[in-house]
Amino acid sequence: MNINPLAGKLPPQDTLVNIPKLVTAYYSNRPDVNIAAQQVSFGTSGHRGSSFQNTFNEWHLLAITQSICEYRKRQNISGPLFLGIDTHALSIPAAASALEVLAANGVDVMLAQDDEYTPTPVISHAILAYNRGRTTGLADGIVVTPSHNPPDNGGIKYNLPNGGPADTSITDWIQAAANNFIRKGLHDVRRVPFEKALLAPTTHRYDYLSNYVYDLGNVIEMEVIKSADIHPGVDPLGGAGVRYWERIANRYHIDLTVVSNTIDPTFGFMTLDRDGKIRMDPSSPYAMQRLIDLKNQFDVAFGCDTDHDRHGIVTRSSGLMPSNHYLTVAIDYLFRHRPHWRHEASVGKTVVSSQMIDRVCARLGRKLVEMPVGFKWFVDGLFDGSMGFGGEESAGAAFLRLDGSVWTTDKDGITAALLAAEMTARTGNDPAQAYQKLTETLGAPIANRLEAPATRAQKAALSALSPEQISSTELAGEKITGVLTRAPGNNAAIGGLKVCTKNGWFAARPSGTEEIYKIYAESFIDDAHLELIIKEAQVIVDSAMRTR
């Protein structure tokens, strides 16, 4: 993808989203479910869209929420529902729509005290805390967020009583039911006015901030950070955790600097991503330019996306770390400094994450569980403590408490960020320096990701490939050692293809929202080898899609 000339710079004022028009479109526009793009569609992280494009409007929220209420009845989920929102402009009206339906259905709803914004991991934490020791009357949750997507987007995702994102079988049911409600003109959707919903006896207030912050000492060794007297910095990127960081610093007496507390629904303070769009992505060096420019002021610094489930780590020694690099050192550190975790606790990674993780796990003597893309695949292992760490290449991770029990079963950017401070404090090396030391013994992989055009039919063909359709025996001069269309960790379809050799690999997956497919590639040899992998990967994939 070509880099936009404005990437890494502040957006021109005349390009910022018009918030009044955006909210008006949310309430006034009606989706047409006969148009595929306007249907409710849950991807790996819920339903997302823009009110301008009729892909995230009031009717979507009313229908989705009623569908969640129907699912709760079917599953006898009768405890409270924890409801949180991020700082996108559409999150407040969308949460209001959801509350109107939840109240009409008699669901006990836990709203944030003082209407605080609520990060995704905080909702997961609250669900697990409530359900601990219970077998009936279990709680679940809704997070209103499109994650790091642009300012004109909205999103909603549903978390189960295990605290994690709902799996595909459940979201498929919810989206089918929601589209049916829309098709019938919302005739069967129950709803009360917002003012009545707020005053309903089923609507309660919950101190998410205090309950989460006060428990952090049970997952991060905060005393280690305090006693080392290091100076970390954090950029919340205007997200849901903006007010959490100061409370964390005060509670644990950490010399933490919050570089900005600004909340602005246009996100006009954000530097533009590589394509010239505003995107609160902490794994993008363009979106993280503000913090990168300040890197020398801190011993280690970090940022989180809008709902604070993703992290980005910035160091003096290397700037923004590639997400795979940080996942690797986090795994290496945690499994050497968490003595109370089970000896058999495994490591979870996705099929498009670095093979450097494989090498670290082999050295640690830990079982590696390789899953399809989507954090939902790590939920069960994190919930029962059999998986110590689960991480995605897109800068999302969660890990166990110090005692080896579950912390969250959804991605937690806050603890991933604080772990970087703990690592720096304990070892005297920042995470980038730690990664450099690992490469001295395990090799130094080079990775890249690219996108290529694909029609809807071609994307469907890529998703349905079988290993037998790949006739190639070599990749970039090396013998192919594995062709995967199912994840080794659970035999679930990966929705694409992965081809491995001794010193490299590539994976190809169709985009769920655009007419493209993505190629992820890695080489442990050199840049030329990586380029050859990518070149041959495109030939292999294009050929395979033509033969379907």
mmCIF file of N, CA, C and O in Angstrom, residues 18-93:
data_model
loop_
_atom_site.group_PDB
_atom_site.id
_atom_site.type_symbol
_atom_site.label_atom_id
_atom_site.label_comp_id
_atom_site.label_asym_id
_atom_site.label_seq_id
_atom_site.Cartn_x
_atom_site.Cartn_y
_atom_site.Cartn_z
ATOM 1 N N ASN A 18 -17.907 15.575 10.681
ATOM 2 C CA ASN A 18 -18.925 16.475 11.203
ATOM 3 C C ASN A 18 -19.787 15.683 12.179
ATOM 4 O O ASN A 18 -20.626 14.873 11.777
ATOM 5 N N ILE A 19 -19.584 15.923 13.468
ATOM 6 C CA ILE A 19 -20.252 15.121 14.493
ATOM 7 C C ILE A 19 -21.774 15.294 14.481
ATOM 8 O O ILE A 19 -22.509 14.292 14.553
ATOM 9 N N PRO A 20 -22.304 16.518 14.385
ATOM 10 C CA PRO A 20 -23.770 16.636 14.332
ATOM 11 C C PRO A 20 -24.389 15.866 13.162
ATOM 12 O O PRO A 20 -25.431 15.216 13.322
ATOM 13 N N LYS A 21 -23.751 15.927 11.996
ATOM 14 C CA LYS A 21 -24.277 15.186 10.847
ATOM 15 C C LYS A 21 -24.179 13.678 11.072
ATOM 16 O O LYS A 21 -25.074 12.918 10.681
ATOM 17 N N LEU A 22 -23.091 13.257 11.700
ATOM 18 C CA LEU A 22 -22.884 11.826 11.964
ATOM 19 C C LEU A 22 -23.969 11.285 12.891
ATOM 20 O O LEU A 22 -24.559 10.224 12.622
ATOM 21 N N VAL A 23 -24.245 12.005 13.972
ATOM 22 C CA VAL A 23 -25.261 11.562 14.932
ATOM 23 C C VAL A 23 -26.663 11.657 14.319
ATOM 24 O O VAL A 23 -27.505 10.777 14.544
ATOM 25 N N THR A 24 -26.890 12.691 13.539
ATOM 26 C CA THR A 24 -28.188 12.807 12.858
ATOM 27 C C THR A 24 -28.421 11.612 11.934
ATOM 28 O O THR A 24 -29.514 11.036 11.895
ATOM 29 N N ALA A 25 -27.378 11.224 11.198
ATOM 30 C CA ALA A 25 -27.485 10.057 10.297
ATOM 31 C C ALA A 25 -27.748 8.787 11.089
ATOM 32 O O ALA A 25 -28.469 7.891 10.618
ATOM 33 N N TYR A 26 -27.197 8.703 12.295
ATOM 34 C CA TYR A 26 -27.428 7.527 13.144
ATOM 35 C C TYR A 26 -28.926 7.361 13.413
ATOM 36 O O TYR A 26 -29.469 6.248 13.331
ATOM 37 N N TYR A 27 -29.595 8.466 13.727
ATOM 38 C CA TYR A 27 -31.014 8.402 14.077
ATOM 39 C C TYR A 27 -31.945 8.430 12.865
ATOM 40 O O TYR A 27 -33.032 7.838 12.895
ATOM 41 N N SER A 28 -31.540 9.099 11.798
ATOM 42 C CA SER A 28 -32.477 9.314 10.687
ATOM 43 C C SER A 28 -32.377 8.282 9.579
ATOM 44 O O SER A 28 -33.371 7.991 8.902
ATOM 45 N N ASN A 29 -31.203 7.702 9.353
ATOM 46 C CA ASN A 29 -31.041 6.746 8.254
ATOM 47 C C ASN A 29 -31.539 5.358 8.643
ATOM 48 O O ASN A 29 -31.415 4.942 9.807
ATOM 49 N N ARG A 30 -32.063 4.631 7.688
ATOM 50 C CA ARG A 30 -32.564 3.271 7.916
ATOM 51 C C ARG A 30 -31.810 2.280 7.028
ATOM 52 O O ARG A 30 -31.712 2.489 5.819
ATOM 53 N N PRO A 31 -31.296 1.228 7.604
ATOM 54 C CA PRO A 31 -30.583 0.235 6.786
ATOM 55 C C PRO A 31 -31.553 -0.571 5.930
ATOM 56 O O PRO A 31 -32.701 -0.799 6.308
ATOM 57 N N ASP A 32 -31.066 -1.002 4.783
ATOM 58 C CA ASP A 32 -31.823 -1.876 3.882
ATOM 59 C C ASP A 32 -31.162 -3.246 3.907
ATOM 60 O O ASP A 32 -30.075 -3.429 3.356
ATOM 61 N N VAL A 33 -31.797 -4.237 4.548
ATOM 62 C CA VAL A 33 -31.168 -5.545 4.705
ATOM 63 C C VAL A 33 -31.112 -6.317 3.392
ATOM 64 O O VAL A 33 -30.510 -7.386 3.331
ATOM 65 N N ASN A 34 -31.724 -5.774 2.337
ATOM 66 C CA ASN A 34 -31.573 -6.389 1.025
ATOM 67 C C ASN A 34 -30.227 -6.027 0.391
ATOM 68 O O ASN A 34 -29.825 -6.618 -0.604
ATOM 69 N N ILE A 35 -29.557 -5.047 0.996
ATOM 70 C CA ILE A 35 -28.201 -4.673 0.588
ATOM 71 C C ILE A 35 -27.245 -5.304 1.586
ATOM 72 O O ILE A 35 -27.275 -4.986 2.773
ATOM 73 N N ALA A 36 -26.387 -6.193 1.112
ATOM 74 C CA ALA A 36 -25.515 -6.976 2.001
ATOM 75 C C ALA A 36 -24.689 -6.096 2.932
ATOM 76 O O ALA A 36 -24.534 -6.404 4.120
ATOM 77 N N ALA A 37 -24.166 -4.997 2.419
ATOM 78 C CA ALA A 37 -23.290 -4.142 3.218
ATOM 79 C C ALA A 37 -24.025 -3.480 4.376
ATOM 80 O O ALA A 37 -23.398 -3.063 5.354
ATOM 81 N N GLN A 38 -25.367 -3.367 4.291
ATOM 82 C CA GLN A 38 -26.129 -2.702 5.336
ATOM 83 C C GLN A 38 -26.719 -3.671 6.359
ATOM 84 O O GLN A 38 -27.388 -3.253 7.304
ATOM 85 N N GLN A 39 -26.467 -4.957 6.196
ATOM 86 C CA GLN A 39 -26.955 -5.949 7.148
ATOM 87 C C GLN A 39 -26.102 -5.943 8.414
ATOM 88 O O GLN A 39 -24.950 -5.504 8.410
ATOM 89 N N VAL A 40 -26.661 -6.441 9.489
ATOM 90 C CA VAL A 40 -25.868 -6.711 10.683
ATOM 91 C C VAL A 40 -24.881 -7.821 10.341
ATOM 92 O O VAL A 40 -25.258 -8.859 9.788
ATOM 93 N N SER A 41 -23.606 -7.581 10.648
ATOM 94 C CA SER A 41 -22.571 -8.570 10.313
ATOM 95 C C SER A 41 -21.487 -8.536 11.375
ATOM 96 O O SER A 41 -20.750 -7.550 11.491
ATOM 97 N N PHE A 42 -21.406 -9.593 12.152
ATOM 98 C CA PHE A 42 -20.393 -9.688 13.198
ATOM 99 C C PHE A 42 -19.111 -10.263 12.605
ATOM 100 O O PHE A 42 -19.098 -11.390 12.115
ATOM 101 N N GLY A 43 -18.039 -9.486 12.643
ATOM 102 C CA GLY A 43 -16.730 -9.990 12.232
ATOM 103 C C GLY A 43 -16.020 -10.594 13.425
ATOM 104 O O GLY A 43 -16.655 -11.131 14.337
ATOM 105 N N THR A 44 -14.687 -10.480 13.443
ATOM 106 C CA THR A 44 -13.924 -11.043 14.561
ATOM 107 C C THR A 44 -14.139 -10.250 15.845
ATOM 108 O O THR A 44 -13.870 -10.751 16.929
ATOM 109 N N SER A 45 -14.624 -9.005 15.727
ATOM 110 C CA SER A 45 -14.806 -8.176 16.924
ATOM 111 C C SER A 45 -16.123 -7.415 16.888
ATOM 112 O O SER A 45 -16.170 -6.203 17.069
ATOM 113 N N GLY A 46 -17.216 -8.096 16.618
ATOM 114 C CA GLY A 46 -18.520 -7.478 16.683
ATOM 115 C C GLY A 46 -18.954 -6.833 15.384
ATOM 116 O O GLY A 46 -18.304 -6.956 14.347
ATOM 117 N N HIS A 47 -20.085 -6.129 15.446
ATOM 118 C CA HIS A 47 -20.618 -5.413 14.287
ATOM 119 C C HIS A 47 -20.072 -3.997 14.290
ATOM 120 O O HIS A 47 -20.116 -3.296 15.311
ATOM 121 N N ARG A 48 -19.561 -3.559 13.146
ATOM 122 C CA ARG A 48 -19.005 -2.213 13.024
ATOM 123 C C ARG A 48 -19.514 -1.564 11.746
ATOM 124 O O ARG A 48 -19.871 -2.240 10.788
ATOM 125 N N GLY A 49 -19.496 -0.245 11.717
ATOM 126 C CA GLY A 49 -19.878 0.470 10.514
ATOM 127 C C GLY A 49 -19.978 1.957 10.782
ATOM 128 O O GLY A 49 -19.608 2.448 11.850
ATOM 129 N N SER A 50 -20.499 2.692 9.789
ATOM 130 C CA SER A 50 -20.666 4.132 9.890
ATOM 131 C C SER A 50 -22.117 4.497 9.601
ATOM 132 O O SER A 50 -22.735 3.936 8.691
ATOM 133 N N SER A 51 -22.638 5.459 10.337
ATOM 134 C CA SER A 51 -24.018 5.888 10.099
ATOM 135 C C SER A 51 -24.156 6.561 8.737
ATOM 136 O O SER A 51 -25.234 6.545 8.135
ATOM 137 N N PHE A 52 -23.078 7.146 8.226
ATOM 138 C CA PHE A 52 -23.117 7.760 6.908
ATOM 139 C C PHE A 52 -23.364 6.733 5.800
ATOM 140 O O PHE A 52 -23.917 7.049 4.756
ATOM 141 N N GLN A 53 -22.919 5.507 6.043
ATOM 142 C CA GLN A 53 -23.033 4.447 5.036
ATOM 143 C C GLN A 53 -24.173 3.477 5.327
ATOM 144 O O GLN A 53 -24.289 2.433 4.694
ATOM 145 N N ASN A 54 -25.017 3.834 6.303
ATOM 146 C CA ASN A 54 -26.141 2.977 6.712
ATOM 147 C C ASN A 54 -25.668 1.602 7.180
ATOM 148 O O ASN A 54 -26.375 0.600 7.009
ATOM 149 N N THR A 55 -24.494 1.555 7.779
ATOM 150 C CA THR A 55 -23.963 0.290 8.285
ATOM 151 C C THR A 55 -23.893 0.257 9.812
ATOM 152 O O THR A 55 -23.603 -0.785 10.395
ATOM 153 N N PHE A 56 -24.163 1.413 10.453
ATOM 154 C CA PHE A 56 -24.235 1.452 11.914
ATOM 155 C C PHE A 56 -25.210 2.556 12.279
ATOM 156 O O PHE A 56 -24.848 3.722 12.401
ATOM 157 N N ASN A 57 -26.466 2.170 12.422
ATOM 158 C CA ASN A 57 -27.540 3.120 12.692
ATOM 159 C C ASN A 57 -28.404 2.625 13.842
ATOM 160 O O ASN A 57 -28.230 1.509 14.328
ATOM 161 N N GLU A 58 -29.329 3.470 14.267
ATOM 162 C CA GLU A 58 -30.156 3.127 15.422
ATOM 163 C C GLU A 58 -30.861 1.786 15.228
ATOM 164 O O GLU A 58 -30.936 0.983 16.156
ATOM 165 N N TRP A 59 -31.354 1.527 14.041
ATOM 166 C CA TRP A 59 -32.054 0.267 13.813
ATOM 167 C C TRP A 59 -31.129 -0.927 14.032
ATOM 168 O O TRP A 59 -31.557 -1.963 14.535
ATOM 169 N N HIS A 60 -29.875 -0.808 13.639
ATOM 170 C CA HIS A 60 -28.924 -1.898 13.890
ATOM 171 C C HIS A 60 -28.822 -2.178 15.389
ATOM 172 O O HIS A 60 -28.874 -3.334 15.833
ATOM 173 N N LEU A 61 -28.673 -1.099 16.166
ATOM 174 C CA LEU A 61 -28.468 -1.272 17.613
ATOM 175 C C LEU A 61 -29.698 -1.827 18.300
ATOM 176 O O LEU A 61 -29.600 -2.692 19.179
ATOM 177 N N LEU A 62 -30.859 -1.331 17.908
ATOM 178 C CA LEU A 62 -32.089 -1.835 18.515
ATOM 179 C C LEU A 62 -32.279 -3.318 18.208
ATOM 180 O O LEU A 62 -32.620 -4.116 19.091
ATOM 181 N N ALA A 63 -32.028 -3.686 16.964
ATOM 182 C CA ALA A 63 -32.207 -5.083 16.558
ATOM 183 C C ALA A 63 -31.173 -5.995 17.195
ATOM 184 O O ALA A 63 -31.484 -7.103 17.657
ATOM 185 N N ILE A 64 -29.918 -5.555 17.242
ATOM 186 C CA ILE A 64 -28.859 -6.368 17.851
ATOM 187 C C ILE A 64 -29.135 -6.572 19.341
ATOM 188 O O ILE A 64 -29.002 -7.682 19.869
ATOM 189 N N THR A 65 -29.494 -5.502 20.014
ATOM 190 C CA THR A 65 -29.731 -5.606 21.459
ATOM 191 C C THR A 65 -30.908 -6.515 21.764
ATOM 192 O O THR A 65 -30.861 -7.322 22.709
ATOM 193 N N GLN A 66 -31.998 -6.408 20.982
ATOM 194 C CA GLN A 66 -33.129 -7.310 21.194
ATOM 195 C C GLN A 66 -32.708 -8.759 20.954
ATOM 196 O O GLN A 66 -33.125 -9.666 21.677
ATOM 197 N N SER A 67 -31.853 -8.969 19.973
ATOM 198 C CA SER A 67 -31.359 -10.322 19.684
ATOM 199 C C SER A 67 -30.525 -10.859 20.847
ATOM 200 O O SER A 67 -30.617 -12.041 21.196
ATOM 201 N N ILE A 68 -29.725 -9.979 21.445
ATOM 202 C CA ILE A 68 -28.941 -10.391 22.616
ATOM 203 C C ILE A 68 -29.874 -10.743 23.771
ATOM 204 O O ILE A 68 -29.655 -11.736 24.491
ATOM 205 N N CYS A 69 -30.942 -9.966 23.941
ATOM 206 C CA CYS A 69 -31.926 -10.277 24.992
ATOM 207 C C CYS A 69 -32.563 -11.647 24.740
ATOM 208 O O CYS A 69 -32.762 -12.437 25.681
ATOM 209 N N GLU A 70 -32.883 -11.932 23.484
ATOM 210 C CA GLU A 70 -33.473 -13.234 23.145
ATOM 211 C C GLU A 70 -32.476 -14.358 23.413
ATOM 212 O O GLU A 70 -32.842 -15.425 23.927
ATOM 213 N N TYR A 71 -31.215 -14.116 23.074
ATOM 214 C CA TYR A 71 -30.186 -15.138 23.326
ATOM 215 C C TYR A 71 -30.039 -15.394 24.832
ATOM 216 O O TYR A 71 -29.933 -16.543 25.271
ATOM 217 N N ARG A 72 -30.055 -14.326 25.622
ATOM 218 C CA ARG A 72 -29.935 -14.478 27.072
ATOM 219 C C ARG A 72 -31.067 -15.342 27.622
ATOM 220 O O ARG A 72 -30.853 -16.202 28.487
ATOM 221 N N LYS A 73 -32.289 -15.122 27.130
ATOM 222 C CA LYS A 73 -33.428 -15.924 27.592
ATOM 223 C C LYS A 73 -33.235 -17.393 27.231
ATOM 224 O O LYS A 73 -33.498 -18.283 28.049
ATOM 225 N N ARG A 74 -32.800 -17.629 26.007
ATOM 226 C CA ARG A 74 -32.600 -19.008 25.563
ATOM 227 C C ARG A 74 -31.554 -19.730 26.408
ATOM 228 O O ARG A 74 -31.657 -20.926 26.658
ATOM 229 N N GLN A 75 -30.533 -19.000 26.829
ATOM 230 C CA GLN A 75 -29.429 -19.593 27.583
ATOM 231 C C GLN A 75 -29.596 -19.442 29.098
ATOM 232 O O GLN A 75 -28.697 -19.815 29.856
ATOM 233 N N ASN A 76 -30.718 -18.864 29.521
ATOM 234 C CA ASN A 76 -30.987 -18.649 30.941
ATOM 235 C C ASN A 76 -29.881 -17.822 31.608
ATOM 236 O O ASN A 76 -29.456 -18.108 32.726
ATOM 237 N N ILE A 77 -29.430 -16.800 30.901
ATOM 238 C CA ILE A 77 -28.474 -15.856 31.481
ATOM 239 C C ILE A 77 -29.295 -14.763 32.146
ATOM 240 O O ILE A 77 -29.874 -13.899 31.490
ATOM 241 N N SER A 78 -29.353 -14.797 33.459
ATOM 242 C CA SER A 78 -30.291 -13.936 34.183
ATOM 243 C C SER A 78 -29.625 -12.915 35.091
ATOM 244 O O SER A 78 -30.302 -12.139 35.772
ATOM 245 N N GLY A 79 -28.302 -12.908 35.115
ATOM 246 C CA GLY A 79 -27.593 -11.934 35.934
ATOM 247 C C GLY A 79 -27.518 -10.575 35.253
ATOM 248 O O GLY A 79 -28.099 -10.371 34.183
ATOM 249 N N PRO A 80 -26.796 -9.636 35.841
ATOM 250 C CA PRO A 80 -26.703 -8.302 35.251
ATOM 251 C C PRO A 80 -25.889 -8.292 33.964
ATOM 252 O O PRO A 80 -25.041 -9.168 33.744
ATOM 253 N N LEU A 81 -26.155 -7.310 33.147
ATOM 254 C CA LEU A 81 -25.375 -7.103 31.937
ATOM 255 C C LEU A 81 -24.519 -5.854 32.137
ATOM 256 O O LEU A 81 -25.041 -4.768 32.411
ATOM 257 N N PHE A 82 -23.202 -6.009 32.029
ATOM 258 C CA PHE A 82 -22.276 -4.898 32.198
ATOM 259 C C PHE A 82 -22.120 -4.186 30.854
ATOM 260 O O PHE A 82 -21.720 -4.796 29.863
ATOM 261 N N LEU A 83 -22.455 -2.896 30.832
ATOM 262 C CA LEU A 83 -22.477 -2.132 29.585
ATOM 263 C C LEU A 83 -21.408 -1.044 29.624
ATOM 264 O O LEU A 83 -21.369 -0.227 30.540
ATOM 265 N N GLY A 84 -20.530 -1.058 28.613
ATOM 266 C CA GLY A 84 -19.465 -0.059 28.548
ATOM 267 C C GLY A 84 -19.386 0.592 27.181
ATOM 268 O O GLY A 84 -19.853 0.033 26.185
ATOM 269 N N ILE A 85 -18.792 1.786 27.142
ATOM 270 C CA ILE A 85 -18.657 2.513 25.884
ATOM 271 C C ILE A 85 -17.257 3.105 25.770
ATOM 272 O O ILE A 85 -16.584 3.351 26.766
ATOM 273 N N ASP A 86 -16.849 3.334 24.510
ATOM 274 C CA ASP A 86 -15.602 4.052 24.286
ATOM 275 C C ASP A 86 -15.912 5.495 23.891
ATOM 276 O O ASP A 86 -17.042 5.974 24.059
ATOM 277 N N THR A 87 -14.918 6.209 23.352
ATOM 278 C CA THR A 87 -15.042 7.649 23.125
ATOM 279 C C THR A 87 -15.412 8.021 21.689
ATOM 280 O O THR A 87 -15.386 9.199 21.336
ATOM 281 N N HIS A 88 -15.736 7.049 20.840
ATOM 282 C CA HIS A 88 -16.240 7.381 19.509
ATOM 283 C C HIS A 88 -17.564 8.147 19.634
ATOM 284 O O HIS A 88 -18.358 7.900 20.549
ATOM 285 N N ALA A 89 -17.820 9.033 18.684
ATOM 286 C CA ALA A 89 -19.010 9.880 18.753
ATOM 287 C C ALA A 89 -20.305 9.084 18.759
ATOM 288 O O ALA A 89 -21.284 9.484 19.392
ATOM 289 N N LEU A 90 -20.327 7.957 18.054
ATOM 290 C CA LEU A 90 -21.557 7.170 17.967
ATOM 291 C C LEU A 90 -21.781 6.265 19.175
ATOM 292 O O LEU A 90 -22.851 5.659 19.297
ATOM 293 N N SER A 91 -20.813 6.175 20.071
ATOM 294 C CA SER A 91 -20.939 5.238 21.188
ATOM 295 C C SER A 91 -22.010 5.666 22.190
ATOM 296 O O SER A 91 -22.744 4.831 22.714
ATOM 297 N N ILE A 92 -22.104 6.965 22.463
ATOM 298 C CA ILE A 92 -23.106 7.421 23.431
ATOM 299 C C ILE A 92 -24.525 7.212 22.902
ATOM 300 O O ILE A 92 -25.370 6.620 23.606
ATOM 301 N N PRO A 93 -24.861 7.653 21.689
ATOM 302 C CA PRO A 93 -26.221 7.370 21.207
ATOM 303 C C PRO A 93 -26.495 5.881 21.042
ATOM 304 O O PRO A 93 -27.618 5.423 21.290
#
